[in-house]
XYZ file of C-alpha atoms in Angstrom:
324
model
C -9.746 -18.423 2.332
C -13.056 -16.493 3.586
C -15.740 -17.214 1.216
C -18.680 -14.683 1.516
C -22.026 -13.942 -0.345
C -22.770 -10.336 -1.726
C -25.722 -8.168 0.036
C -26.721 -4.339 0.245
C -28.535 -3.354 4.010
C -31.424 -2.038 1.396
C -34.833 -3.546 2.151
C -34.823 -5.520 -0.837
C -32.032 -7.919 0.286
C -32.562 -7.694 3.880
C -36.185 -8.739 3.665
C -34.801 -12.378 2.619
C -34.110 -12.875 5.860
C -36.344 -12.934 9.408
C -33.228 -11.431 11.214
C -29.512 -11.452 11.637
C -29.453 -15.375 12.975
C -31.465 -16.049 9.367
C -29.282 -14.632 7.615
C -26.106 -16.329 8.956
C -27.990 -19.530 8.840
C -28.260 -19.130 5.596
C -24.682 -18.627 4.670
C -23.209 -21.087 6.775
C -25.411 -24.009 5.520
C -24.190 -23.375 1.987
C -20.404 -23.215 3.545
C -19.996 -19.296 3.489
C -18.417 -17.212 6.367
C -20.107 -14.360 6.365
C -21.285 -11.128 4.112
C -19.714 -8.566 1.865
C -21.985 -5.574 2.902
C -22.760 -2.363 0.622
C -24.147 0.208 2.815
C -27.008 1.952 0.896
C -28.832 5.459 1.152
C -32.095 4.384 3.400
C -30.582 1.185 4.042
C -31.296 -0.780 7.408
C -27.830 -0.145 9.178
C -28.908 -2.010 12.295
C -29.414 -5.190 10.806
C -25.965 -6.930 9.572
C -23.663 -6.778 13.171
C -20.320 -7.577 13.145
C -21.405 -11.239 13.591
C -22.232 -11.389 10.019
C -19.609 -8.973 8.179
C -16.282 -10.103 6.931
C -15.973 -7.251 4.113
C -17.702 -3.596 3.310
C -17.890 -2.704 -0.130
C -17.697 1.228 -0.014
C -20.406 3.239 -1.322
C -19.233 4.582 -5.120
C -19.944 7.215 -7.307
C -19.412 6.394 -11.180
C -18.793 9.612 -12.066
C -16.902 11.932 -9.927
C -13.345 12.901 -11.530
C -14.848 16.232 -12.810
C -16.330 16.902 -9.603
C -13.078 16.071 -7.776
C -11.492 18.464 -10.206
C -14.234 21.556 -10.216
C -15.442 21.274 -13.454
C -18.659 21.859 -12.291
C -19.960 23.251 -15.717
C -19.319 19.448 -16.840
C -21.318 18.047 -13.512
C -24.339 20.653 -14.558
C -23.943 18.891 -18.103
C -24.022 15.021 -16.717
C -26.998 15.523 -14.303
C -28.882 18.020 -15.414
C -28.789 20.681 -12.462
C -26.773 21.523 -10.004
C -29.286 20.538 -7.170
C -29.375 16.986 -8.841
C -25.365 17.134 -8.069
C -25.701 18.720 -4.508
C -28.250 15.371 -3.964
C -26.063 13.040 -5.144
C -22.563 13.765 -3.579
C -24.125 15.901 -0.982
C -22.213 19.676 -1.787
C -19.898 21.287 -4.466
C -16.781 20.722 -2.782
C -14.286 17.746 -2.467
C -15.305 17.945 1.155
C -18.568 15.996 0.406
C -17.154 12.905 -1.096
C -14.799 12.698 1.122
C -17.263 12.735 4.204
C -19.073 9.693 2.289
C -16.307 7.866 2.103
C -15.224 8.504 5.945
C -18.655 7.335 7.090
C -18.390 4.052 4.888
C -15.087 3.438 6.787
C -15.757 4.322 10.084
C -18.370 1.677 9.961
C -16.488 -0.994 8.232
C -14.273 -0.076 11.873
C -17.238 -0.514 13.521
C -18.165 -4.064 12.417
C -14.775 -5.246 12.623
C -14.534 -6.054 8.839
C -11.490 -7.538 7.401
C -11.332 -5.611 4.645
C -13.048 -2.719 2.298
C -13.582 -2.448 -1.273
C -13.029 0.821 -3.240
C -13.705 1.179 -6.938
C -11.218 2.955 -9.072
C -13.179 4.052 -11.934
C -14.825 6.965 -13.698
C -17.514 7.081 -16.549
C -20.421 9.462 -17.246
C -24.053 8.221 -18.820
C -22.820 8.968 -22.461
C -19.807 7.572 -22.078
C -21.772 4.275 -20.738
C -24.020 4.275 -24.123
C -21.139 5.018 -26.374
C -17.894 3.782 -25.051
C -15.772 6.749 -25.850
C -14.217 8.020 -22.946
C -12.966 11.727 -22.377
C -11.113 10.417 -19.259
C -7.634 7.927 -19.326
C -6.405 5.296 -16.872
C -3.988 7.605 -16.002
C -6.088 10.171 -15.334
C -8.107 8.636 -13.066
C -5.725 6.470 -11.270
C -4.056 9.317 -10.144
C -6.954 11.576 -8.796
C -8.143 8.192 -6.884
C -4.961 7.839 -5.532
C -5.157 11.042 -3.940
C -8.158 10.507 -2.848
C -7.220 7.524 -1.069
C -3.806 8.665 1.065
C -6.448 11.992 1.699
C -9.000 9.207 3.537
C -6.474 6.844 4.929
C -3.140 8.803 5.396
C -2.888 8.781 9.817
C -5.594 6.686 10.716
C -5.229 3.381 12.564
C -7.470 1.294 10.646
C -6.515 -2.348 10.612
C -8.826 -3.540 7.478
C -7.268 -4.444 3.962
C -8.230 -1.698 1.537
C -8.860 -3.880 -1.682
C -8.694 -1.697 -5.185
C -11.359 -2.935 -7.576
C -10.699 -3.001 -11.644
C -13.882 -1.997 -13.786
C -14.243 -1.868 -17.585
C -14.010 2.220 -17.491
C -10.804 4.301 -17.314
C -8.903 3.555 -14.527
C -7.913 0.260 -12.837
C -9.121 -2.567 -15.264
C -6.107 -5.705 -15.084
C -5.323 -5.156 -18.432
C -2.754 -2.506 -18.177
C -0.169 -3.802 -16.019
C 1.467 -0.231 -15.833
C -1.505 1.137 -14.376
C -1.960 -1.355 -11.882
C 1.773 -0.818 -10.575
C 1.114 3.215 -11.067
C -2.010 2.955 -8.570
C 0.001 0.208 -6.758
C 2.699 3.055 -6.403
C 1.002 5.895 -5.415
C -1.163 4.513 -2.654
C 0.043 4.918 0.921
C -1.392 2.542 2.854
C 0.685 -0.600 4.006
C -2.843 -2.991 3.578
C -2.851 -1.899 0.141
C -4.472 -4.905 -2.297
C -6.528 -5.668 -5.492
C -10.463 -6.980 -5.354
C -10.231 -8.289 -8.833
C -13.579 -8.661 -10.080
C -14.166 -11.412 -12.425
C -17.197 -10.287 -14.201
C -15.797 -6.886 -14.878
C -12.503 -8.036 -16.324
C -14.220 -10.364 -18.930
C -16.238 -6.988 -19.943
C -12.731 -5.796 -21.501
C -12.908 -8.237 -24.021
C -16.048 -8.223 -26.087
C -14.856 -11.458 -27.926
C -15.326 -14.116 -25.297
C -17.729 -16.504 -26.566
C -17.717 -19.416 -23.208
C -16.855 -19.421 -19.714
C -13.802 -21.493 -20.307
C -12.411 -18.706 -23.122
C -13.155 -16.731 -20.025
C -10.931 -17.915 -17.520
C -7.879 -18.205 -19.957
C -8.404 -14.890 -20.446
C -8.301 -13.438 -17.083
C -5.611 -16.082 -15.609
C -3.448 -14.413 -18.946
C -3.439 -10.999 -17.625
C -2.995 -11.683 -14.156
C -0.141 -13.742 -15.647
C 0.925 -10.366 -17.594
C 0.698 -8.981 -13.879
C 4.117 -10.659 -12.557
C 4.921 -10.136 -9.131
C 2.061 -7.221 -9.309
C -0.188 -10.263 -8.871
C 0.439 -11.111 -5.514
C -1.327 -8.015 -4.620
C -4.990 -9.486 -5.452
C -5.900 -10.286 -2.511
C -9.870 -10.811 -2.814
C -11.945 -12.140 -5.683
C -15.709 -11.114 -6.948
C -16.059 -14.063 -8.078
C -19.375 -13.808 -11.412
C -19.113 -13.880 -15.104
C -21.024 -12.434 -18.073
C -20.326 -13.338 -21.674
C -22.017 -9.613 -23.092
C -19.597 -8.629 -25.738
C -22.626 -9.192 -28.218
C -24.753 -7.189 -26.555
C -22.631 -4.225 -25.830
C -21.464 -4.198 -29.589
C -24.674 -3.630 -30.786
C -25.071 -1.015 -27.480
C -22.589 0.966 -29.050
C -24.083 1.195 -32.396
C -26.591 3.363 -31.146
C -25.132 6.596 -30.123
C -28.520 8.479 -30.063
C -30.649 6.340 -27.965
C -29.618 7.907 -24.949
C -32.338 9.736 -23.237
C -31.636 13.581 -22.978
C -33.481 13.740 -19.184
C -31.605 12.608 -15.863
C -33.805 10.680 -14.995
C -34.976 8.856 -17.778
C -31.140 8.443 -18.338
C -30.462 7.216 -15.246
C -32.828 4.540 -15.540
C -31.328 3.277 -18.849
C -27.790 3.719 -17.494
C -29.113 0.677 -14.802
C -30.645 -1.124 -17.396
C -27.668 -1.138 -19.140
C -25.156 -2.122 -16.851
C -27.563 -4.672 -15.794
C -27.476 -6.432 -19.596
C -23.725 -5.707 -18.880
C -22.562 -7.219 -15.822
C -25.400 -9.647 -15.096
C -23.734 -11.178 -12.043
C -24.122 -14.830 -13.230
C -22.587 -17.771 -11.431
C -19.419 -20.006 -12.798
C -20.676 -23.413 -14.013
C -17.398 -24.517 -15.777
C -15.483 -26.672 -13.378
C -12.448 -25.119 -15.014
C -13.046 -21.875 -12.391
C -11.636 -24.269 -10.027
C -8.213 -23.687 -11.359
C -8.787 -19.973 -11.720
C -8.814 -19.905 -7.448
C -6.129 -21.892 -7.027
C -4.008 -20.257 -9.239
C -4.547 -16.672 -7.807
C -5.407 -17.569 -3.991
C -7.444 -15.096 -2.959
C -7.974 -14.111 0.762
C -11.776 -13.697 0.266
C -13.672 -14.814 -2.037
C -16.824 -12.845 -2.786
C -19.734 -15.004 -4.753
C -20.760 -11.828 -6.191
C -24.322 -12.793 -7.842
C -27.488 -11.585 -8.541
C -30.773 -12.635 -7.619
C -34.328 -11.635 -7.423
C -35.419 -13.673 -4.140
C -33.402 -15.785 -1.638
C -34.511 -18.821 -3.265
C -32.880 -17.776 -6.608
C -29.496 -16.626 -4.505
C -29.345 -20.219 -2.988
C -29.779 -22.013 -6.626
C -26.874 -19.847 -7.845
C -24.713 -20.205 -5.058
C -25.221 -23.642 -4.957
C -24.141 -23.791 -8.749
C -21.165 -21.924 -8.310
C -20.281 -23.333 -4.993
C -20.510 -27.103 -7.317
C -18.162 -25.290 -9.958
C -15.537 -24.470 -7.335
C -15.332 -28.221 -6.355
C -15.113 -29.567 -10.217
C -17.987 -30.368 -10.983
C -19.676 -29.862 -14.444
C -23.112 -28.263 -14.599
């Protein structure tokens, strides 16, 4: 099992580190192989090599299934112009998000990685203040799995291309139908799941401990059957938020009216959401062993390299049985 540590090539992470060497240092001193890299907009793409990279999280767009369909009245509606929707998937046309997607994967060729993460979700600002969803599972399983044979039908890539669940319509690990129905429809032999931890806990708002937590999400990969075998990487985090987003969806008008303003809260939000925390309950241990993922992403979230190493550290202890 590959066990790697999260990072973007955006200055903010990067600047942890003097260089490339640092940075390796770094993870192989706390007994990680490498990097799951998110290529950002303005990022440094000359600083993680191939030396460093095991995974490449692809670049994502949380809401695109009206675009993909041409409902561009509803993209006018969700970001305020259509300029603001030109800037952010780069055109009108399918064509555009499409080309994003192609330049994610030609580098994740380029640095050799192992495998690349796609999210297979959809949700608009509102929807993220209100939780009422004009989109289903089925709905958007389907358009990604177009999307996805579009991308990868006749190329030679050699990477596993890992599905991710989120807490929005689409793939989630709750619905064991929809897993096998994305399952199903995607071409590609190196087909897998990146289930993410953190995200699967957000599906039930009840969880009150880390332990409740783990029961939980080792019962629906148990629901999973055979389906199971097809999680082949873990984001391995966890946030106990069903408080907060209960009281999040009580207030259906606090959702600014301007892009940008909205935007901002939208971050905020999923921030108090999925606050990328580390496992501290030894009883994650059997949560690994019982799914035996390929890679193992400590997906966390820090403010400084300092804080990184603490959590790792913590969640590294976890893993081994210990009780923090």
């Amino acid at each position: 099992m590959k066990q790697m540590i999260n990072t973007t090539d955006y200055a903010f992470d990067v600047e942890r580190y003097r260089d490339e060497a640092d940075a390796i240092s770094f993870a192989g001193n706390l007994g990680m192989d490498g990097f799951e890299l998110l290529p950002c907009e303005g990022g440094r793409d000359d600083f993680f090599t191939e030396r460093s990279v095991v995974g490449v999280h692809l670049r994502y767009f949380d809401s695109w299934l009206d675009f993909w369909n041409g409902k561009l009245e509803m993209l006018s509606k969700e970001y305020g112009s259509f300029e603001k929707v030109k800037e952010i998937f780069g055109g009108l046309d399918r064509s555009c998000i499409l080309k994003r997607f192609r330049e994610d994967l030609e580098r994740a060729r380029k640095l050799k990685a192992r495998y690349v993460v796609f999210h297979v979700s959809d949700v608009s600002a509102r929807e993220l203040f209100t939780y009422q969803c004009r989109h289903t599972d089925e709905e958007v399983i389907d358009a990604a799995a177009e999307l996805i044979n579009l991308l990868l039908d006749g190329e030679d890539y050699t990477f596993d291309f890992l599905m991710e669940n989120l807490w929005w319509p689409g793939l989630t690990m709750t619905r064991p139908e929809m897993t096998k129905r994305l399952l199903s429809q995607v071409h590609y032999q190196k087909k897998g799941i990146m289930l993410d931890t953190g995200h699967l806990m957000h599906m039930n708002l009840e969880l009150k401990t880390q332990d409740e937590a783990v029961d939980y999400i080792l019962e629906k990969v148990a629901e999973h059957g055979n389906l199971a075998s097809y999680i082949k990487g873990m984001h391995l985090n966890q946030s106990i938020t069903g408080a907060y987003v209960k009281t999040l969806i009580t207030k259906k008008d606090a959702m600014p009216s301007d892009y940008e303003a909205c935007s901002k809260a939208c971050y905020e939000h999923v921030f108090q959401i999925d606050q990328h925390l580390p496992f501290t309950t030894p009883k994650v241990q059997k949560l690994v062993e019982t799914i035996k993922p390929e890679y193992l992403t400590h997906e966390l979230m820090s403010y400084g390299r300092s804080e990184h190493e603490i959590k790792l550290v913590m969640q590294r202890a976890a893993l081994k049985g210990k009780n923090l």
